């Protein structure tokens, strides 16, 4: 019997390079089928043909099936551990810090890090790179605009210092933007930049198969400089930290052997 879902993922990979077979099937298949139902295409092969003939349709599809939920200071206790334990340690190593928000969505995590590093490093240099597979969301991250709901956990003092009220929400000030760069990147396909002092990869690999998740964690471990840190999401863990030379040091935080 033919499996139209497998044929669809194979065709999409040929078309875009995006490999949906590395995402948990149940969840992804439900999202795709319900998306297709709302479109004029009746079947997955028909929908794949439509995607092949329209870049706009393709971008819209990828934007809808990736889950972009985020907010600034999401899981504040995790940022507090970074602020009180990890950043002081990184600060001691001197030099300009290189931080990667992997699967950054519309940038809430990267802008949070920028606020925090600007506060804690007191003028020290740092660069934050945010990357995501979704083109539209990367463009949104570059704008640096956040809704009231995105900002609900931001301390008032930080909000006033780094954001201007704008268009019913908040616009990040140039002071933050100068430290941030966003790029399109597929964690399942692209080669990772190396030499990171700290990588945050939170709430991204939860949608991947176990094998893909472990591969991403191992790839990130390799991309860290010795002594660098990886923080995963508040419901996640690295299956085999030792395989990547990592050691768990704080809740959800791993350190690469120096
Ligand atoms: C739920 S958001 C997480 C945002 C942020 N890290 C946080 O925890 O608030 C998940 C993000 O992962 C991105 N993503 C999914 N698959 C990806 C892949 N293969 N490569 C890079 N990013 C991916 C999605 O586009 C989405 O923006």
PDB file of C-alpha atoms and ligand atoms in Angstrom:
ATOM      1  CA  UNK A   1       0.000   0.000   0.000  1.00  0.00           C
ATOM      2  CA  UNK A   2       1.364   3.465  -0.800  1.00  0.00           C
ATOM      3  CA  UNK A   3       1.862   5.844   2.089  1.00  0.00           C
ATOM      4  CA  UNK A   4       0.943   9.298   0.822  1.00  0.00           C
ATOM      5  CA  UNK A   5       2.500  10.980   3.883  1.00  0.00           C
ATOM      6  CA  UNK A   6       5.911   9.386   3.235  1.00  0.00           C
ATOM      7  CA  UNK A   7       5.627  10.295  -0.455  1.00  0.00           C
ATOM      8  CA  UNK A   8       4.791  13.869   0.537  1.00  0.00           C
ATOM      9  CA  UNK A   9       7.781  14.190   2.889  1.00  0.00           C
ATOM     10  CA  UNK A  10      10.089  12.690   0.247  1.00  0.00           C
ATOM     11  CA  UNK A  11       8.772  15.126  -2.377  1.00  0.00           C
ATOM     12  CA  UNK A  12       9.068  18.093  -0.021  1.00  0.00           C
ATOM     13  CA  UNK A  13      12.643  17.162   0.803  1.00  0.00           C
ATOM     14  CA  UNK A  14      13.460  17.047  -2.912  1.00  0.00           C
ATOM     15  CA  UNK A  15      11.795  20.441  -3.379  1.00  0.00           C
ATOM     16  CA  UNK A  16      13.163  22.333  -0.381  1.00  0.00           C
ATOM     17  CA  UNK A  17      15.733  20.195   1.442  1.00  0.00           C
ATOM     18  CA  UNK A  18      13.466  20.306   4.537  1.00  0.00           C
ATOM     19  CA  UNK A  19      13.262  16.774   5.958  1.00  0.00           C
ATOM     20  CA  UNK A  20       9.931  16.265   7.717  1.00  0.00           C
ATOM     21  CA  UNK A  21      10.710  12.589   8.263  1.00  0.00           C
ATOM     22  CA  UNK A  22      12.967  13.728  11.132  1.00  0.00           C
ATOM     23  CA  UNK A  23       9.949  15.185  12.987  1.00  0.00           C
ATOM     24  CA  UNK A  24       7.594  13.056  15.107  1.00  0.00           C
ATOM     25  CA  UNK A  25       5.072  11.768  12.621  1.00  0.00           C
ATOM     26  CA  UNK A  26       1.762  11.833  14.552  1.00  0.00           C
ATOM     27  CA  UNK A  27       1.924  15.513  15.389  1.00  0.00           C
ATOM     28  CA  UNK A  28       3.374  16.652  12.068  1.00  0.00           C
ATOM     29  CA  UNK A  29       0.974  14.600   9.963  1.00  0.00           C
ATOM     30  CA  UNK A  30      -2.046  16.011  11.825  1.00  0.00           C
ATOM     31  CA  UNK A  31      -0.813  19.567  11.269  1.00  0.00           C
ATOM     32  CA  UNK A  32      -0.185  18.997   7.581  1.00  0.00           C
ATOM     33  CA  UNK A  33      -3.492  17.238   6.881  1.00  0.00           C
ATOM     34  CA  UNK A  34      -5.507  19.895   8.672  1.00  0.00           C
ATOM     35  CA  UNK A  35      -3.584  22.622   6.787  1.00  0.00           C
ATOM     36  CA  UNK A  36      -4.272  20.895   3.450  1.00  0.00           C
ATOM     37  CA  UNK A  37      -7.978  20.584   4.283  1.00  0.00           C
ATOM     38  CA  UNK A  38      -8.204  24.362   4.434  1.00  0.00           C
ATOM     39  CA  UNK A  39      -6.580  24.656   0.986  1.00  0.00           C
ATOM     40  CA  UNK A  40      -7.981  24.042  -2.464  1.00  0.00           C
ATOM     41  CA  UNK A  41      -5.834  20.923  -2.953  1.00  0.00           C
ATOM     42  CA  UNK A  42      -7.703  17.726  -2.108  1.00  0.00           C
ATOM     43  CA  UNK A  43      -4.836  15.307  -1.633  1.00  0.00           C
ATOM     44  CA  UNK A  44      -1.238  15.398  -0.470  1.00  0.00           C
ATOM     45  CA  UNK A  45       0.182  14.765  -3.997  1.00  0.00           C
ATOM     46  CA  UNK A  46      -1.981  17.610  -5.350  1.00  0.00           C
ATOM     47  CA  UNK A  47      -0.830  19.890  -2.526  1.00  0.00           C
ATOM     48  CA  UNK A  48       2.816  19.014  -3.168  1.00  0.00           C
ATOM     49  CA  UNK A  49       2.363  20.083  -6.804  1.00  0.00           C
ATOM     50  CA  UNK A  50       0.898  23.396  -5.612  1.00  0.00           C
ATOM     51  CA  UNK A  51       3.875  23.942  -3.311  1.00  0.00           C
ATOM     52  CA  UNK A  52       6.200  23.246  -6.222  1.00  0.00           C
ATOM     53  CA  UNK A  53       4.639  25.970  -8.309  1.00  0.00           C
ATOM     54  CA  UNK A  54       4.468  28.812  -5.774  1.00  0.00           C
ATOM     55  CA  UNK A  55       7.259  30.085  -3.541  1.00  0.00           C
ATOM     56  CA  UNK A  56       4.737  32.115  -1.557  1.00  0.00           C
ATOM     57  CA  UNK A  57       2.590  29.062  -0.917  1.00  0.00           C
ATOM     58  CA  UNK A  58       5.712  27.162   0.149  1.00  0.00           C
ATOM     59  CA  UNK A  59       6.881  29.860   2.589  1.00  0.00           C
ATOM     60  CA  UNK A  60       3.354  30.103   4.027  1.00  0.00           C
ATOM     61  CA  UNK A  61       3.203  26.336   4.509  1.00  0.00           C
ATOM     62  CA  UNK A  62       6.574  26.117   6.286  1.00  0.00           C
ATOM     63  CA  UNK A  63       5.584  29.059   8.454  1.00  0.00           C
ATOM     64  CA  UNK A  64       2.354  27.322   9.524  1.00  0.00           C
ATOM     65  CA  UNK A  65       3.716  23.877  10.285  1.00  0.00           C
ATOM     66  CA  UNK A  66       6.644  25.035  12.419  1.00  0.00           C
ATOM     67  CA  UNK A  67       5.533  25.866  15.947  1.00  0.00           C
ATOM     68  CA  UNK A  68       6.761  29.354  16.737  1.00  0.00           C
ATOM     69  CA  UNK A  69       5.448  29.881  20.278  1.00  0.00           C
ATOM     70  CA  UNK A  70       7.881  31.903  22.385  1.00  0.00           C
ATOM     71  CA  UNK A  71       8.126  34.884  24.735  1.00  0.00           C
ATOM     72  CA  UNK A  72      10.823  36.976  26.398  1.00  0.00           C
ATOM     73  CA  UNK A  73      12.194  35.543  29.657  1.00  0.00           C
ATOM     74  CA  UNK A  74      10.378  32.253  28.947  1.00  0.00           C
ATOM     75  CA  UNK A  75      10.953  30.033  32.011  1.00  0.00           C
ATOM     76  CA  UNK A  76      12.526  32.882  34.018  1.00  0.00           C
ATOM     77  CA  UNK A  77      14.202  30.452  36.436  1.00  0.00           C
ATOM     78  CA  UNK A  78      16.383  29.191  33.570  1.00  0.00           C
ATOM     79  CA  UNK A  79      17.565  32.731  32.792  1.00  0.00           C
ATOM     80  CA  UNK A  80      18.209  33.288  36.486  1.00  0.00           C
ATOM     81  CA  UNK A  81      20.613  30.318  36.486  1.00  0.00           C
ATOM     82  CA  UNK A  82      22.357  31.792  33.449  1.00  0.00           C
ATOM     83  CA  UNK A  83      22.606  35.171  35.160  1.00  0.00           C
ATOM     84  CA  UNK A  84      23.867  33.958  38.506  1.00  0.00           C
ATOM     85  CA  UNK A  85      25.995  30.927  37.540  1.00  0.00           C
ATOM     86  CA  UNK A  86      26.887  30.718  33.854  1.00  0.00           C
ATOM     87  CA  UNK A  87      27.444  34.333  32.818  1.00  0.00           C
ATOM     88  CA  UNK A  88      29.800  35.127  35.741  1.00  0.00           C
ATOM     89  CA  UNK A  89      31.850  32.070  34.737  1.00  0.00           C
ATOM     90  CA  UNK A  90      31.928  33.076  31.056  1.00  0.00           C
ATOM     91  CA  UNK A  91      32.832  36.612  32.032  1.00  0.00           C
ATOM     92  CA  UNK A  92      35.972  35.346  33.735  1.00  0.00           C
ATOM     93  CA  UNK A  93      37.201  33.816  30.477  1.00  0.00           C
ATOM     94  CA  UNK A  94      37.428  37.354  29.012  1.00  0.00           C
ATOM     95  CA  UNK A  95      37.125  38.287  25.317  1.00  0.00           C
ATOM     96  CA  UNK A  96      34.005  38.789  23.246  1.00  0.00           C
ATOM     97  CA  UNK A  97      31.251  36.243  23.977  1.00  0.00           C
ATOM     98  CA  UNK A  98      29.620  34.306  21.141  1.00  0.00           C
ATOM     99  CA  UNK A  99      26.110  33.053  21.868  1.00  0.00           C
ATOM    100  CA  UNK A 100      23.728  31.076  19.628  1.00  0.00           C
ATOM    101  CA  UNK A 101      19.953  30.856  19.981  1.00  0.00           C
ATOM    102  CA  UNK A 102      19.259  27.726  17.887  1.00  0.00           C
ATOM    103  CA  UNK A 103      15.615  27.600  16.737  1.00  0.00           C
ATOM    104  CA  UNK A 104      15.082  31.198  17.806  1.00  0.00           C
ATOM    105  CA  UNK A 105      11.549  31.704  16.404  1.00  0.00           C
ATOM    106  CA  UNK A 106      10.763  35.456  16.327  1.00  0.00           C
ATOM    107  CA  UNK A 107      13.758  36.264  18.500  1.00  0.00           C
ATOM    108  CA  UNK A 108      12.326  36.515  22.016  1.00  0.00           C
ATOM    109  CA  UNK A 109      15.093  34.281  23.406  1.00  0.00           C
ATOM    110  CA  UNK A 110      17.876  36.131  21.576  1.00  0.00           C
ATOM    111  CA  UNK A 111      16.603  39.580  22.684  1.00  0.00           C
ATOM    112  CA  UNK A 112      16.304  38.312  26.269  1.00  0.00           C
ATOM    113  CA  UNK A 113      19.941  37.192  26.139  1.00  0.00           C
ATOM    114  CA  UNK A 114      20.939  40.561  24.710  1.00  0.00           C
ATOM    115  CA  UNK A 115      19.270  42.407  27.620  1.00  0.00           C
ATOM    116  CA  UNK A 116      20.871  40.096  30.129  1.00  0.00           C
ATOM    117  CA  UNK A 117      24.385  40.182  28.693  1.00  0.00           C
ATOM    118  CA  UNK A 118      24.264  43.944  28.351  1.00  0.00           C
ATOM    119  CA  UNK A 119      23.370  44.201  32.031  1.00  0.00           C
ATOM    120  CA  UNK A 120      25.792  41.582  33.338  1.00  0.00           C
ATOM    121  CA  UNK A 121      28.863  42.223  31.197  1.00  0.00           C
ATOM    122  CA  UNK A 122      28.886  45.952  31.969  1.00  0.00           C
ATOM    123  CA  UNK A 123      30.203  47.069  28.593  1.00  0.00           C
ATOM    124  CA  UNK A 124      31.920  43.769  27.737  1.00  0.00           C
ATOM    125  CA  UNK A 125      31.627  42.668  24.126  1.00  0.00           C
ATOM    126  CA  UNK A 126      29.211  39.981  22.928  1.00  0.00           C
ATOM    127  CA  UNK A 127      27.456  38.776  19.804  1.00  0.00           C
ATOM    128  CA  UNK A 128      24.235  36.759  19.654  1.00  0.00           C
ATOM    129  CA  UNK A 129      23.203  34.798  16.574  1.00  0.00           C
ATOM    130  CA  UNK A 130      19.613  33.572  16.264  1.00  0.00           C
ATOM    131  CA  UNK A 131      18.789  30.954  13.644  1.00  0.00           C
ATOM    132  CA  UNK A 132      15.593  29.327  12.489  1.00  0.00           C
ATOM    133  CA  UNK A 133      14.314  27.217   9.596  1.00  0.00           C
ATOM    134  CA  UNK A 134      11.316  29.497   8.986  1.00  0.00           C
ATOM    135  CA  UNK A 135      12.062  32.416   6.637  1.00  0.00           C
ATOM    136  CA  UNK A 136       9.111  34.553   7.747  1.00  0.00           C
ATOM    137  CA  UNK A 137       9.905  34.156  11.413  1.00  0.00           C
ATOM    138  CA  UNK A 138      13.562  35.114  10.844  1.00  0.00           C
ATOM    139  CA  UNK A 139      12.393  38.323   9.133  1.00  0.00           C
ATOM    140  CA  UNK A 140      10.179  39.013  12.150  1.00  0.00           C
ATOM    141  CA  UNK A 141      13.085  38.422  14.549  1.00  0.00           C
ATOM    142  CA  UNK A 142      15.132  40.977  12.622  1.00  0.00           C
ATOM    143  CA  UNK A 143      12.440  43.602  13.237  1.00  0.00           C
ATOM    144  CA  UNK A 144      12.552  43.106  17.021  1.00  0.00           C
ATOM    145  CA  UNK A 145       8.944  43.961  17.732  1.00  0.00           C
ATOM    146  CA  UNK A 146       7.119  42.160  20.559  1.00  0.00           C
ATOM    147  CA  UNK A 147       3.514  42.075  21.736  1.00  0.00           C
ATOM    148  CA  UNK A 148       2.348  42.875  25.264  1.00  0.00           C
ATOM    149  CA  UNK A 149       1.941  39.097  25.868  1.00  0.00           C
ATOM    150  CA  UNK A 150       5.539  38.409  24.722  1.00  0.00           C
ATOM    151  CA  UNK A 151       6.748  40.960  27.268  1.00  0.00           C
ATOM    152  CA  UNK A 152       4.764  39.819  30.314  1.00  0.00           C
ATOM    153  CA  UNK A 153       7.773  38.312  32.148  1.00  0.00           C
ATOM    154  CA  UNK A 154      10.189  41.135  31.356  1.00  0.00           C
ATOM    155  CA  UNK A 155      11.160  43.079  34.518  1.00  0.00           C
ATOM    156  CA  UNK A 156       9.837  46.674  34.298  1.00  0.00           C
ATOM    157  CA  UNK A 157      13.326  48.157  34.616  1.00  0.00           C
ATOM    158  CA  UNK A 158      14.577  46.091  31.642  1.00  0.00           C
ATOM    159  CA  UNK A 159      11.508  46.913  29.554  1.00  0.00           C
ATOM    160  CA  UNK A 160      12.026  50.629  30.035  1.00  0.00           C
ATOM    161  CA  UNK A 161      15.737  50.498  29.348  1.00  0.00           C
ATOM    162  CA  UNK A 162      15.722  48.333  26.212  1.00  0.00           C
ATOM    163  CA  UNK A 163      12.305  48.721  24.544  1.00  0.00           C
ATOM    164  CA  UNK A 164      10.142  51.567  23.247  1.00  0.00           C
ATOM    165  CA  UNK A 165       6.347  51.305  23.226  1.00  0.00           C
ATOM    166  CA  UNK A 166       5.394  51.038  19.560  1.00  0.00           C
ATOM    167  CA  UNK A 167       2.347  50.026  17.546  1.00  0.00           C
ATOM    168  CA  UNK A 168       0.498  48.426  20.481  1.00  0.00           C
ATOM    169  CA  UNK A 169       3.594  46.486  21.576  1.00  0.00           C
ATOM    170  CA  UNK A 170       7.287  47.098  22.133  1.00  0.00           C
ATOM    171  CA  UNK A 171      10.163  47.778  19.767  1.00  0.00           C
ATOM    172  CA  UNK A 172      13.700  46.744  20.760  1.00  0.00           C
ATOM    173  CA  UNK A 173      16.110  49.675  20.898  1.00  0.00           C
ATOM    174  CA  UNK A 174      19.137  49.963  18.606  1.00  0.00           C
ATOM    175  CA  UNK A 175      21.341  49.272  21.624  1.00  0.00           C
ATOM    176  CA  UNK A 176      20.162  45.638  21.586  1.00  0.00           C
ATOM    177  CA  UNK A 177      19.995  45.227  17.842  1.00  0.00           C
ATOM    178  CA  UNK A 178      23.691  46.023  17.457  1.00  0.00           C
ATOM    179  CA  UNK A 179      24.508  42.767  19.257  1.00  0.00           C
ATOM    180  CA  UNK A 180      22.090  40.567  17.316  1.00  0.00           C
ATOM    181  CA  UNK A 181      22.176  38.790  13.980  1.00  0.00           C
ATOM    182  CA  UNK A 182      19.534  36.448  12.604  1.00  0.00           C
ATOM    183  CA  UNK A 183      19.868  33.860   9.883  1.00  0.00           C
ATOM    184  CA  UNK A 184      17.972  31.126   8.121  1.00  0.00           C
ATOM    185  CA  UNK A 185      19.327  27.712   9.129  1.00  0.00           C
ATOM    186  CA  UNK A 186      18.097  24.120   9.214  1.00  0.00           C
ATOM    187  CA  UNK A 187      19.453  22.304  12.268  1.00  0.00           C
ATOM    188  CA  UNK A 188      18.824  18.994  10.524  1.00  0.00           C
ATOM    189  CA  UNK A 189      20.798  19.824   7.419  1.00  0.00           C
ATOM    190  CA  UNK A 190      23.182  22.745   7.710  1.00  0.00           C
ATOM    191  CA  UNK A 191      26.720  22.693   9.031  1.00  0.00           C
ATOM    192  CA  UNK A 192      26.923  24.466  12.401  1.00  0.00           C
ATOM    193  CA  UNK A 193      29.201  27.409  13.030  1.00  0.00           C
ATOM    194  CA  UNK A 194      31.683  26.571  15.814  1.00  0.00           C
ATOM    195  CA  UNK A 195      33.416  28.247  18.769  1.00  0.00           C
ATOM    196  CA  UNK A 196      30.272  29.129  20.758  1.00  0.00           C
ATOM    197  CA  UNK A 197      30.596  30.141  24.407  1.00  0.00           C
ATOM    198  CA  UNK A 198      26.935  29.351  24.981  1.00  0.00           C
ATOM    199  CA  UNK A 199      24.106  27.782  22.963  1.00  0.00           C
ATOM    200  CA  UNK A 200      20.419  27.819  23.849  1.00  0.00           C
ATOM    201  CA  UNK A 201      18.383  25.163  22.058  1.00  0.00           C
ATOM    202  CA  UNK A 202      15.015  25.125  23.784  1.00  0.00           C
ATOM    203  CA  UNK A 203      11.648  23.800  22.702  1.00  0.00           C
ATOM    204  CA  UNK A 204      12.902  22.926  19.219  1.00  0.00           C
ATOM    205  CA  UNK A 205      14.023  19.281  19.251  1.00  0.00           C
ATOM    206  CA  UNK A 206      10.867  18.250  21.163  1.00  0.00           C
ATOM    207  CA  UNK A 207       9.228  18.031  17.716  1.00  0.00           C
ATOM    208  CA  UNK A 208      11.997  15.795  16.296  1.00  0.00           C
ATOM    209  CA  UNK A 209      12.327  12.005  16.303  1.00  0.00           C
ATOM    210  CA  UNK A 210      14.588  10.713  19.091  1.00  0.00           C
ATOM    211  CA  UNK A 211      17.345  10.019  16.591  1.00  0.00           C
ATOM    212  CA  UNK A 212      17.207  13.503  15.037  1.00  0.00           C
ATOM    213  CA  UNK A 213      17.086  15.098  18.506  1.00  0.00           C
ATOM    214  CA  UNK A 214      20.216  13.230  19.652  1.00  0.00           C
ATOM    215  CA  UNK A 215      22.031  14.146  16.437  1.00  0.00           C
ATOM    216  CA  UNK A 216      21.253  17.828  16.933  1.00  0.00           C
ATOM    217  CA  UNK A 217      22.446  17.732  20.552  1.00  0.00           C
ATOM    218  CA  UNK A 218      25.677  16.022  19.503  1.00  0.00           C
ATOM    219  CA  UNK A 219      26.202  18.542  16.717  1.00  0.00           C
ATOM    220  CA  UNK A 220      25.695  21.439  19.130  1.00  0.00           C
ATOM    221  CA  UNK A 221      28.095  19.829  21.622  1.00  0.00           C
ATOM    222  CA  UNK A 222      30.744  19.711  18.872  1.00  0.00           C
ATOM    223  CA  UNK A 223      30.084  23.351  17.998  1.00  0.00           C
ATOM    224  CA  UNK A 224      30.804  24.575  21.548  1.00  0.00           C
ATOM    225  CA  UNK A 225      34.274  25.710  22.508  1.00  0.00           C
ATOM    226  CA  UNK A 226      35.819  23.742  25.396  1.00  0.00           C
ATOM    227  CA  UNK A 227      34.220  25.071  28.590  1.00  0.00           C
ATOM    228  CA  UNK A 228      31.164  26.345  26.659  1.00  0.00           C
ATOM    229  CA  UNK A 229      27.563  25.806  27.830  1.00  0.00           C
ATOM    230  CA  UNK A 230      24.399  24.306  26.321  1.00  0.00           C
ATOM    231  CA  UNK A 231      20.989  25.085  27.781  1.00  0.00           C
ATOM    232  CA  UNK A 232      18.014  22.936  26.722  1.00  0.00           C
ATOM    233  CA  UNK A 233      14.301  23.546  27.402  1.00  0.00           C
ATOM    234  CA  UNK A 234      12.646  23.091  30.794  1.00  0.00           C
ATOM    235  CA  UNK A 235      11.150  19.723  29.746  1.00  0.00           C
ATOM    236  CA  UNK A 236      14.208  18.452  27.897  1.00  0.00           C
ATOM    237  CA  UNK A 237      17.480  16.665  28.478  1.00  0.00           C
ATOM    238  CA  UNK A 238      20.471  15.452  26.500  1.00  0.00           C
ATOM    239  CA  UNK A 239      20.165  11.657  26.272  1.00  0.00           C
ATOM    240  CA  UNK A 240      23.872  10.860  26.380  1.00  0.00           C
ATOM    241  CA  UNK A 241      25.819  13.960  27.452  1.00  0.00           C
ATOM    242  CA  UNK A 242      29.145  12.078  27.610  1.00  0.00           C
ATOM    243  CA  UNK A 243      28.928  11.211  23.896  1.00  0.00           C
ATOM    244  CA  UNK A 244      29.342  14.896  23.109  1.00  0.00           C
ATOM    245  CA  UNK A 245      31.849  15.578  25.909  1.00  0.00           C
ATOM    246  CA  UNK A 246      29.142  17.321  27.957  1.00  0.00           C
ATOM    247  CA  UNK A 247      28.585  17.263  31.680  1.00  0.00           C
ATOM    248  CA  UNK A 248      25.318  18.311  33.387  1.00  0.00           C
ATOM    249  CA  UNK A 249      26.187  21.211  35.694  1.00  0.00           C
ATOM    250  CA  UNK A 250      22.893  22.968  36.544  1.00  0.00           C
ATOM    251  CA  UNK A 251      19.260  22.078  35.803  1.00  0.00           C
ATOM    252  CA  UNK A 252      18.924  21.878  31.976  1.00  0.00           C
ATOM    253  CA  UNK A 253      22.469  23.190  31.540  1.00  0.00           C
ATOM    254  CA  UNK A 254      25.499  21.239  30.306  1.00  0.00           C
ATOM    255  CA  UNK A 255      29.145  22.242  30.122  1.00  0.00           C
ATOM    256  CA  UNK A 256      31.589  21.000  27.529  1.00  0.00           C
ATOM    257  CA  UNK A 257      34.775  19.552  28.981  1.00  0.00           C
ATOM    258  CA  UNK A 258      37.560  22.130  28.977  1.00  0.00           C
TER     259      UNK A 258
HETATM  260  C1  LIG B   1       8.579  26.629  19.873  1.00  0.00           C
HETATM  261  S1  LIG B   1       9.792  27.575  18.990  1.00  0.00           S
HETATM  262  C2  LIG B   1      11.031  27.801  20.223  1.00  0.00           C
HETATM  263  C3  LIG B   1      11.523  29.229  20.305  1.00  0.00           C
HETATM  264  C4  LIG B   1      12.495  29.502  21.448  1.00  0.00           C
HETATM  265  N1  LIG B   1      13.681  28.670  21.352  1.00  0.00           N
HETATM  266  C5  LIG B   1      11.827  29.330  22.784  1.00  0.00           C
HETATM  267  O1  LIG B   1      12.085  28.339  23.478  1.00  0.00           O
HETATM  268  O2  LIG B   1      11.003  30.166  23.164  1.00  0.00           O
HETATM  269  C6  LIG B   1      10.505  26.331  17.921  1.00  0.00           C
HETATM  270  C7  LIG B   1      11.243  26.909  16.730  1.00  0.00           C
HETATM  271  O3  LIG B   1      12.062  25.891  16.130  1.00  0.00           O
HETATM  272  C8  LIG B   1      12.099  26.123  14.746  1.00  0.00           C
HETATM  273  N2  LIG B   1      12.546  24.912  14.038  1.00  0.00           N
HETATM  274  C9  LIG B   1      11.836  23.785  13.776  1.00  0.00           C
HETATM  275  N3  LIG B   1      12.574  22.933  13.058  1.00  0.00           N
HETATM  276  C10 LIG B   1      13.783  23.502  12.868  1.00  0.00           C
HETATM  277  C11 LIG B   1      14.977  23.116  12.194  1.00  0.00           C
HETATM  278  N4  LIG B   1      15.055  21.934  11.570  1.00  0.00           N
HETATM  279  N5  LIG B   1      16.014  23.970  12.176  1.00  0.00           N
HETATM  280  C12 LIG B   1      15.939  25.183  12.806  1.00  0.00           C
HETATM  281  N6  LIG B   1      14.838  25.615  13.471  1.00  0.00           N
HETATM  282  C13 LIG B   1      13.773  24.776  13.497  1.00  0.00           C
HETATM  283  C14 LIG B   1      10.674  26.534  14.421  1.00  0.00           C
HETATM  284  O4  LIG B   1      10.592  27.221  13.179  1.00  0.00           O
HETATM  285  C15 LIG B   1      10.313  27.407  15.628  1.00  0.00           C
HETATM  286  O5  LIG B   1      10.509  28.766  15.374  1.00  0.00           O
END
